[in-house]
PDB file of C-alpha atoms in Angstrom:
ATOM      1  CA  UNK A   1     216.738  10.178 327.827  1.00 82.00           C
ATOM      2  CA  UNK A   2     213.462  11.004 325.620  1.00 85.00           C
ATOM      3  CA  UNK A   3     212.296   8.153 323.452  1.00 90.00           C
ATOM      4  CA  UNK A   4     209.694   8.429 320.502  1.00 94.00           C
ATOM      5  CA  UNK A   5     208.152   5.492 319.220  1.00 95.00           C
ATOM      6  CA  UNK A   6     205.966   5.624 316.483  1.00 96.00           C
ATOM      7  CA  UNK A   7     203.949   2.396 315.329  1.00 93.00           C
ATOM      8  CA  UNK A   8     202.944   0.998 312.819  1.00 92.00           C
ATOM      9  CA  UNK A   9     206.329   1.983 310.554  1.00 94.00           C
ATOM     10  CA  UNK A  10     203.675   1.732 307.412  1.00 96.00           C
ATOM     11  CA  UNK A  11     200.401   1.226 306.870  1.00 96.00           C
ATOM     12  CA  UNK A  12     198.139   1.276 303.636  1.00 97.00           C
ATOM     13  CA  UNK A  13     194.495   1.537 303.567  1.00 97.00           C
ATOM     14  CA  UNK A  14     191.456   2.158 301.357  1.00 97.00           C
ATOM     15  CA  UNK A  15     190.208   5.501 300.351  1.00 97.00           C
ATOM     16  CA  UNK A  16     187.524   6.747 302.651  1.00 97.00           C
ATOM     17  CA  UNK A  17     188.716   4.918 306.268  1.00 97.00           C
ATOM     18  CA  UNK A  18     189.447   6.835 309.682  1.00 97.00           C
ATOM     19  CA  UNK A  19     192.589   5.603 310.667  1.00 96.00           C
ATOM     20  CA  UNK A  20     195.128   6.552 314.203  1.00 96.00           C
ATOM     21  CA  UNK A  21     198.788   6.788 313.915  1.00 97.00           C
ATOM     22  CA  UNK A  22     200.225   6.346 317.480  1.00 97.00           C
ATOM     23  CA  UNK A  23     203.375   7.798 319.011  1.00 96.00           C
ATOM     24  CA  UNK A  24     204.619   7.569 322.185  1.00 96.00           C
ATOM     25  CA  UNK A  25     207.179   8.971 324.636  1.00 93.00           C
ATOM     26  CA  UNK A  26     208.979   7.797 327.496  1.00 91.00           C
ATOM     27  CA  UNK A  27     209.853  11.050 329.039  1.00 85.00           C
ATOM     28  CA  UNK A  28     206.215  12.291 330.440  1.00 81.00           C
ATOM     29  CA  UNK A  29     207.932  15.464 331.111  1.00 83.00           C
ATOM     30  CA  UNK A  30     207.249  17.097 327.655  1.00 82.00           C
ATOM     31  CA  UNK A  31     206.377  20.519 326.698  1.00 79.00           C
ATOM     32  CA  UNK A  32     204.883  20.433 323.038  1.00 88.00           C
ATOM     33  CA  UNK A  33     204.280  17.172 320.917  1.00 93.00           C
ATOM     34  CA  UNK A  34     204.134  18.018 317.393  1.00 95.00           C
ATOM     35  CA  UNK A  35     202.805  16.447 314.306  1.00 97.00           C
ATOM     36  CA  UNK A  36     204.439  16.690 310.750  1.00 97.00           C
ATOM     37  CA  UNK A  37     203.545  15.712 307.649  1.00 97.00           C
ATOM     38  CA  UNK A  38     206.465  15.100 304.759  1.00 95.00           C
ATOM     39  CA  UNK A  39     206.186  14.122 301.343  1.00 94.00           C
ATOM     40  CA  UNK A  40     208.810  12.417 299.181  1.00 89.00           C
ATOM     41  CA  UNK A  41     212.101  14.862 298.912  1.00 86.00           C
ATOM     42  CA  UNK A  42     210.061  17.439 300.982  1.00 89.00           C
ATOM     43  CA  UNK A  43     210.748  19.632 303.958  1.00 90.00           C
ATOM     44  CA  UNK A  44     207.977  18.745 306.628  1.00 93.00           C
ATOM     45  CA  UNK A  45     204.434  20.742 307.292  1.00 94.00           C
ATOM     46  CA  UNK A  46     203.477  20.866 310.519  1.00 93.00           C
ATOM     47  CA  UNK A  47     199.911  19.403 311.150  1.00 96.00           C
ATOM     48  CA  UNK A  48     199.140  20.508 314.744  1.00 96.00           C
ATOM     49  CA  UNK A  49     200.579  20.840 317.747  1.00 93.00           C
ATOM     50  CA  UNK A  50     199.661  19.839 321.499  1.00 92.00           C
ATOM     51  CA  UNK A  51     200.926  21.821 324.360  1.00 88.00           C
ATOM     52  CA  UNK A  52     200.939  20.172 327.857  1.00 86.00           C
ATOM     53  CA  UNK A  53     198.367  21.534 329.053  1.00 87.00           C
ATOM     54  CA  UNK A  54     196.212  20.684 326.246  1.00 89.00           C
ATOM     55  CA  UNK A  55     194.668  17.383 325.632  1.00 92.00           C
ATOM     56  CA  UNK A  56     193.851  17.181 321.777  1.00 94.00           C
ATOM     57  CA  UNK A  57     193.934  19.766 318.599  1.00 95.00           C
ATOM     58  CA  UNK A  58     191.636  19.591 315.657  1.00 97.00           C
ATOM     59  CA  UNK A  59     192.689  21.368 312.360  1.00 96.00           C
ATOM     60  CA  UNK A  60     189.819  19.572 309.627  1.00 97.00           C
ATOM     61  CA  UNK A  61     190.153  15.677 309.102  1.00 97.00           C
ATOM     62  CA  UNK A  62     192.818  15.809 311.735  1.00 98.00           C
ATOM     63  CA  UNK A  63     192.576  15.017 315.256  1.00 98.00           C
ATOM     64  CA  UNK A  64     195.651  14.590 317.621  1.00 97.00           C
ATOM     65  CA  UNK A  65     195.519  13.868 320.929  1.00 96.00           C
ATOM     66  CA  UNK A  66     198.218  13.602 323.910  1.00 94.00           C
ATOM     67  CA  UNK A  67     198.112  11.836 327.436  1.00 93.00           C
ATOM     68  CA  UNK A  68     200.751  12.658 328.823  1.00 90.00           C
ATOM     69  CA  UNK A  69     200.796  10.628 332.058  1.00 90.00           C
ATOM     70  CA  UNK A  70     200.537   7.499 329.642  1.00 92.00           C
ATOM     71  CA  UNK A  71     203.282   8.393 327.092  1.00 92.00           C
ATOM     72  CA  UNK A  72     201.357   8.556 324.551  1.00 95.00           C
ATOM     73  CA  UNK A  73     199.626  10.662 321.257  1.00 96.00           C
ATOM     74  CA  UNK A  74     197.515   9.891 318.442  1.00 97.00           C
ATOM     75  CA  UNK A  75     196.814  11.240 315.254  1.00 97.00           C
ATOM     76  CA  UNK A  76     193.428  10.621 313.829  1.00 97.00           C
ATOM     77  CA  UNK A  77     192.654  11.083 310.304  1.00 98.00           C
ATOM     78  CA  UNK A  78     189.026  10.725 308.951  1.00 98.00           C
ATOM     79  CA  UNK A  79     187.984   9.805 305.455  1.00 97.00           C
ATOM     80  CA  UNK A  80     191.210   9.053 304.032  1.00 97.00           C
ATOM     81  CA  UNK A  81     192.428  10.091 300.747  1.00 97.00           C
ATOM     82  CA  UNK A  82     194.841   9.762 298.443  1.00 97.00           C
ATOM     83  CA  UNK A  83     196.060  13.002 299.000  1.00 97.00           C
ATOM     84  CA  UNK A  84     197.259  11.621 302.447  1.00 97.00           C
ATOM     85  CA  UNK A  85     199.429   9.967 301.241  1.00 97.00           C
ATOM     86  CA  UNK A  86     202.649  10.679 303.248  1.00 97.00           C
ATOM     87  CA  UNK A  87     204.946  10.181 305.998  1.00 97.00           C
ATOM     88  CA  UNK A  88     203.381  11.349 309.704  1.00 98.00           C
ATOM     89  CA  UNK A  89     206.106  11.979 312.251  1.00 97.00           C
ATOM     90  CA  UNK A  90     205.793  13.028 315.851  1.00 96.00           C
ATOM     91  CA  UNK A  91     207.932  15.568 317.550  1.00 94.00           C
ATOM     92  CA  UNK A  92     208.443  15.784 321.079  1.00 91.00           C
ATOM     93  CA  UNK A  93     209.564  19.208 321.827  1.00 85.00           C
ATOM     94  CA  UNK A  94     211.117  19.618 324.722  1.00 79.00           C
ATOM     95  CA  UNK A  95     214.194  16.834 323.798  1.00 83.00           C
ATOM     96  CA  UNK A  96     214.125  17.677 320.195  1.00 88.00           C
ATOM     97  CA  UNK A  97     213.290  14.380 319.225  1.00 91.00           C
ATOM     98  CA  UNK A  98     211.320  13.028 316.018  1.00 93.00           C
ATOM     99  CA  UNK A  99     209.984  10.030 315.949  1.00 94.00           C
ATOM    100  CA  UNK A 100     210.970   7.512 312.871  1.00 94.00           C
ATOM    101  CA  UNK A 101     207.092   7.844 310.898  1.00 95.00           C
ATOM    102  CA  UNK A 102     204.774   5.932 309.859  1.00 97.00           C
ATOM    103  CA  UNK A 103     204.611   6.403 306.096  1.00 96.00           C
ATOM    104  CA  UNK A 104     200.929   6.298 304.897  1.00 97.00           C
ATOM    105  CA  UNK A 105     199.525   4.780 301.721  1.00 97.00           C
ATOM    106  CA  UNK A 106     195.751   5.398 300.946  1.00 97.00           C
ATOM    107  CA  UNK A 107     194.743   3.817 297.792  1.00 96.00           C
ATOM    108  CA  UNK A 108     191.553   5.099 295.605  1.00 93.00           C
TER     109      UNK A 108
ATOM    110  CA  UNK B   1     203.685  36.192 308.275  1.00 81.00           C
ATOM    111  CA  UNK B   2     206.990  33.704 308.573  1.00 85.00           C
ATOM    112  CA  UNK B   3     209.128  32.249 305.983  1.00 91.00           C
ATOM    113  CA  UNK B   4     212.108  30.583 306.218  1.00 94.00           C
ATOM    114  CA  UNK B   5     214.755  29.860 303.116  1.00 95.00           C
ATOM    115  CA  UNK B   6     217.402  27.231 302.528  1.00 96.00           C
ATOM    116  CA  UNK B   7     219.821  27.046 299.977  1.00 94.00           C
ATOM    117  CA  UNK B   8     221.106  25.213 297.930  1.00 95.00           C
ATOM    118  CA  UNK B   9     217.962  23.354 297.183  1.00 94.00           C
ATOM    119  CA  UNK B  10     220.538  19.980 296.047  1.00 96.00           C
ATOM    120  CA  UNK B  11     224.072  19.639 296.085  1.00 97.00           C
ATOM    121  CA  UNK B  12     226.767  16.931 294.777  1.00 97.00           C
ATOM    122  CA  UNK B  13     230.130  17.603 296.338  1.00 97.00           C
ATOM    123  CA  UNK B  14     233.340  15.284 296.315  1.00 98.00           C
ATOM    124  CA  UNK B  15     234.599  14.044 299.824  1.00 97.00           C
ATOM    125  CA  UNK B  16     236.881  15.765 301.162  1.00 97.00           C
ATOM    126  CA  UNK B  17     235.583  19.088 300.004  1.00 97.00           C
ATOM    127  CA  UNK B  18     234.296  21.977 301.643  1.00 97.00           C
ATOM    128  CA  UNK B  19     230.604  22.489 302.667  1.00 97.00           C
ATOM    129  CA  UNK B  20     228.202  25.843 303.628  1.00 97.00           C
ATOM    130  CA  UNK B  21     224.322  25.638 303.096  1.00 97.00           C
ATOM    131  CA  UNK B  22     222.761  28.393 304.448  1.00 97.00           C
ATOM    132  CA  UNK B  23     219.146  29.083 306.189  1.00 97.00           C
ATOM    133  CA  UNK B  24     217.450  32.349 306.591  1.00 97.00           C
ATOM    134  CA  UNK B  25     214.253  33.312 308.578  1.00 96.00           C
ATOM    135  CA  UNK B  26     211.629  36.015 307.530  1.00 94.00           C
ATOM    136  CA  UNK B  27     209.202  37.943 309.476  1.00 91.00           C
ATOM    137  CA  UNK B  28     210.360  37.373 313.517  1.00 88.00           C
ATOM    138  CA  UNK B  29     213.115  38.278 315.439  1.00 87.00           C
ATOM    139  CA  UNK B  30     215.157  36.663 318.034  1.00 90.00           C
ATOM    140  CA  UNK B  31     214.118  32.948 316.715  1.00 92.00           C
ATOM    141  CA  UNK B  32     215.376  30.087 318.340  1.00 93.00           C
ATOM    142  CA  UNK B  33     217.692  28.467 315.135  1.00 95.00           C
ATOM    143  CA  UNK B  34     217.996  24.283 314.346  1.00 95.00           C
ATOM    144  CA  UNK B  35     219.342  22.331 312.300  1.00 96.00           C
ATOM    145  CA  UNK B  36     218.626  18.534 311.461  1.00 95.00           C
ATOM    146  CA  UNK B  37     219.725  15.527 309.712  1.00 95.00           C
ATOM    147  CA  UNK B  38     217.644  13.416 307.643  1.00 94.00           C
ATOM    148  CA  UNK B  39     220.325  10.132 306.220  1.00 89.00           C
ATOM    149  CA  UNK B  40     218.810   7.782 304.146  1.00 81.00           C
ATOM    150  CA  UNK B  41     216.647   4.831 306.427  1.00 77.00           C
ATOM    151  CA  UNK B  42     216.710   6.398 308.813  1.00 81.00           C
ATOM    152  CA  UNK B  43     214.636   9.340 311.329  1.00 87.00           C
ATOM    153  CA  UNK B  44     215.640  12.721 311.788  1.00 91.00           C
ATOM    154  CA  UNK B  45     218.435  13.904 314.132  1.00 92.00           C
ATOM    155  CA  UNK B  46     219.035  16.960 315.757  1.00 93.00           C
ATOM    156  CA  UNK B  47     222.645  18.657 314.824  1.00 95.00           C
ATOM    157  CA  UNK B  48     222.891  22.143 315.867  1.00 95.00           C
ATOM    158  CA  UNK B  49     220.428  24.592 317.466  1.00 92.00           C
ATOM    159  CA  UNK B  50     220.889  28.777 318.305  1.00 94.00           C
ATOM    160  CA  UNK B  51     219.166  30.737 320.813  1.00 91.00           C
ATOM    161  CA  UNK B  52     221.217  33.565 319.606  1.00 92.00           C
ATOM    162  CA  UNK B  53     223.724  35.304 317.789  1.00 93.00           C
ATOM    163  CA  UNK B  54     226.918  33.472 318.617  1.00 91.00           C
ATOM    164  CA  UNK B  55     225.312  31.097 320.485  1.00 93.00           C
ATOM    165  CA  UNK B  56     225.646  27.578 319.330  1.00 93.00           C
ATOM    166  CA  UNK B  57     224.528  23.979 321.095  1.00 91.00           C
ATOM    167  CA  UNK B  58     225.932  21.032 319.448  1.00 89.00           C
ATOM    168  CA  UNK B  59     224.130  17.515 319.868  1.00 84.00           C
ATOM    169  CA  UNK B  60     226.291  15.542 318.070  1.00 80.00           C
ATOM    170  CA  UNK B  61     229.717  14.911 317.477  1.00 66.00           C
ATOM    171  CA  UNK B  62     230.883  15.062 313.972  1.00 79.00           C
ATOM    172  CA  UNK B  63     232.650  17.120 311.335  1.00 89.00           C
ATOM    173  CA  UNK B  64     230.187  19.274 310.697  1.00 94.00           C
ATOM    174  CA  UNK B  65     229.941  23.104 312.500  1.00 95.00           C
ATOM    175  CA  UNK B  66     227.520  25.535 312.723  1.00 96.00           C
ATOM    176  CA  UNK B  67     226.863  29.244 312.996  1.00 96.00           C
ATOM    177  CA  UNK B  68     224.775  32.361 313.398  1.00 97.00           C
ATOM    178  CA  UNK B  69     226.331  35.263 312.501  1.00 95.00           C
ATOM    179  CA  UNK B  70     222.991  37.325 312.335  1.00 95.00           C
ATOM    180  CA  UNK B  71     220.031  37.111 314.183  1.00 95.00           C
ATOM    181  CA  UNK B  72     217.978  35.085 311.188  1.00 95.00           C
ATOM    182  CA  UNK B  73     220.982  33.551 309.730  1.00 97.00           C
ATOM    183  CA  UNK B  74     221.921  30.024 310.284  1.00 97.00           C
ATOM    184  CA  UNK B  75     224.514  28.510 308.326  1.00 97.00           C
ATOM    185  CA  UNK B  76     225.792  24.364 308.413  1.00 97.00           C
ATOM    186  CA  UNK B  77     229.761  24.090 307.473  1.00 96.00           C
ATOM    187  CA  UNK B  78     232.393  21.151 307.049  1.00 96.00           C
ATOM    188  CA  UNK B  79     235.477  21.393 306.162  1.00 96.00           C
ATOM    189  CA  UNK B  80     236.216  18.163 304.417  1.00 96.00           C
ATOM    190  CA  UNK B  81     232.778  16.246 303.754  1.00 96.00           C
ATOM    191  CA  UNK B  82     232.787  12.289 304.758  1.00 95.00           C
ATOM    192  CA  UNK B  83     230.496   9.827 302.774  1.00 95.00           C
ATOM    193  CA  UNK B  84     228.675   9.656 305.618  1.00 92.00           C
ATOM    194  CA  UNK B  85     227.727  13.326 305.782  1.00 94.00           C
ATOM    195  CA  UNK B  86     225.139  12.672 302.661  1.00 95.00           C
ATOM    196  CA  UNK B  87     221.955  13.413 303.457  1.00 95.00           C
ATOM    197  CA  UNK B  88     218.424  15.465 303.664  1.00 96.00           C
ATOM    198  CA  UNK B  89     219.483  18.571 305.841  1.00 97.00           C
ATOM    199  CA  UNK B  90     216.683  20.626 307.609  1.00 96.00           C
ATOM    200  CA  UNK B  91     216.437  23.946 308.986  1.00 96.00           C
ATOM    201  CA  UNK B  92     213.829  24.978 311.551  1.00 95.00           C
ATOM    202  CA  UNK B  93     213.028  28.192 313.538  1.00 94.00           C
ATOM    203  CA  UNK B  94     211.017  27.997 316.791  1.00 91.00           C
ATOM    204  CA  UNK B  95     209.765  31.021 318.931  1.00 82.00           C
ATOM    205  CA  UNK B  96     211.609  31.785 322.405  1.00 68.00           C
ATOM    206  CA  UNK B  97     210.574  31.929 326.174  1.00 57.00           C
ATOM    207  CA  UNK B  98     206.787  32.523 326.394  1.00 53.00           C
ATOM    208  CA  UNK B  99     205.817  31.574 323.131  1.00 56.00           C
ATOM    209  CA  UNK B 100     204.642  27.754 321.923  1.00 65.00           C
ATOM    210  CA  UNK B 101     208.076  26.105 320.491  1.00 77.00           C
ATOM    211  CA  UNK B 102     206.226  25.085 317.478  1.00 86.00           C
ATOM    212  CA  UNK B 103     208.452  24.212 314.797  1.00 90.00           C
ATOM    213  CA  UNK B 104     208.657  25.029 311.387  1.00 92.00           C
ATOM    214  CA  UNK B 105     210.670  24.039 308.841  1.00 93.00           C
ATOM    215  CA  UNK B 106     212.418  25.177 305.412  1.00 94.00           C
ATOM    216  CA  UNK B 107     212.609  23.256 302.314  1.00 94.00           C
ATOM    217  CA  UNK B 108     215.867  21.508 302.822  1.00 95.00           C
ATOM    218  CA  UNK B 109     218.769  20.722 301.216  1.00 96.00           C
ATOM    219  CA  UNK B 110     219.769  17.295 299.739  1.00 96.00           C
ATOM    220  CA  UNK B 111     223.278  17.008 299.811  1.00 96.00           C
ATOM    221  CA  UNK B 112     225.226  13.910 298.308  1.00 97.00           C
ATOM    222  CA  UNK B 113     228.641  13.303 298.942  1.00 96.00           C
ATOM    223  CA  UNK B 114     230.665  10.806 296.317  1.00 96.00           C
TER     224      UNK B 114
END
């Protein structure tokens, strides 16, 4: 059965650092991985999303990548802000399975 | 372009009573329908997903039932509500066969059973 992993559960970090949030999956055998973005009481955004074939999306300050033979993806966010200030969670599409987040704190 | 609409937006109800919150999709046809669980601590959890009218897949057992009785209508039921039903409950639409699966979600509904 597909497992999602994401680590660290939070993290908080000055305005202005790149930072990765990491994910992975046990079940190589995926056909999307999907990033989401949700705010406090909010329904979740999607950020970008990685088909197999694919080995990394851009959309702006974001950068996800997947390898899929090692389990795992990455999301890469440059020059933090405050305004990213949120919970990330991957999606592993094929199993329908989230990941638990890694809630995000950037302080200015 | 898509939208997709849940209501209501929050919802109080007493345990034991009835429950219906409704999701509708804008702007595609034939979408593949889900819906999630979000309880408090802890990660999201598949519940129900559609890949067509009539056509239900149920992931986990519980109380709660779902339907599609048109093709971009998805509605959650229960017919008496446990404590344990409260909760942050997500609808999502995803294209079929050929397209990408990408999900996208509605608003949600915050439901809190006492």
């Amino acid at each position: 059965k597909q497992e999602v992993t994401q680590i660290p559960a939070a993290l908080s970090v000055p305005e202005g650092e790149n930072l990765v949030l990491n994910c992975s999956f046990t079940d190589s055998a995926i056909y999307n991985l999907q990033w989401f973005r949700q705010d406090p009481g909010k329904g979740l955004t999607s950020l970008l999303l990685i088909q197999s074939s694919q080995r990394e999306q851009t959309s702006g300050r974001l950068n996800a990548s997947l390898d899929k033979s090692s389990g795992r993806s990455t999301l890469y966010i440059a020059a933090s802000q405050p305004g990213d200030s949120a919970t990330y969670l991957c999606f592993a599409g094929t199993a329908l399975i989230f990941g638990k987040g890694t809630t995000l704190s950037v302080s200015s | 372009s898509q939208t997709i609409h849940q209501w209501p937006a929050t919802l109080v109800q007493p345990v034991g009573s009835p429950l219906s919150l409704e999701c509708t999709v804008e702007g595609t046809s034939n979408p593949n329908l889900y819906w999630y669980r979000q309880a408090a601590g802890r990660g999201l959890q598949l519940l129900f997903y559609s890949v067509g009218i009539g056509q239900i897949s149920s992931e986990v057992p519980q109380n709660l039932s779902a339907s599609r009785p048109q093709d971009r209508q998805f509605i959650l039921s229960s017919k008496k509500l446990l404590l344990s039903d409260s909760g942050f409950y997500l609808c999502a639409w995803s294209g079929v066969a050929g397209a990408t699966y990408e999900q996208f979600f509605g608003p949600g509904t915050r439901l809190t059973v006492l």
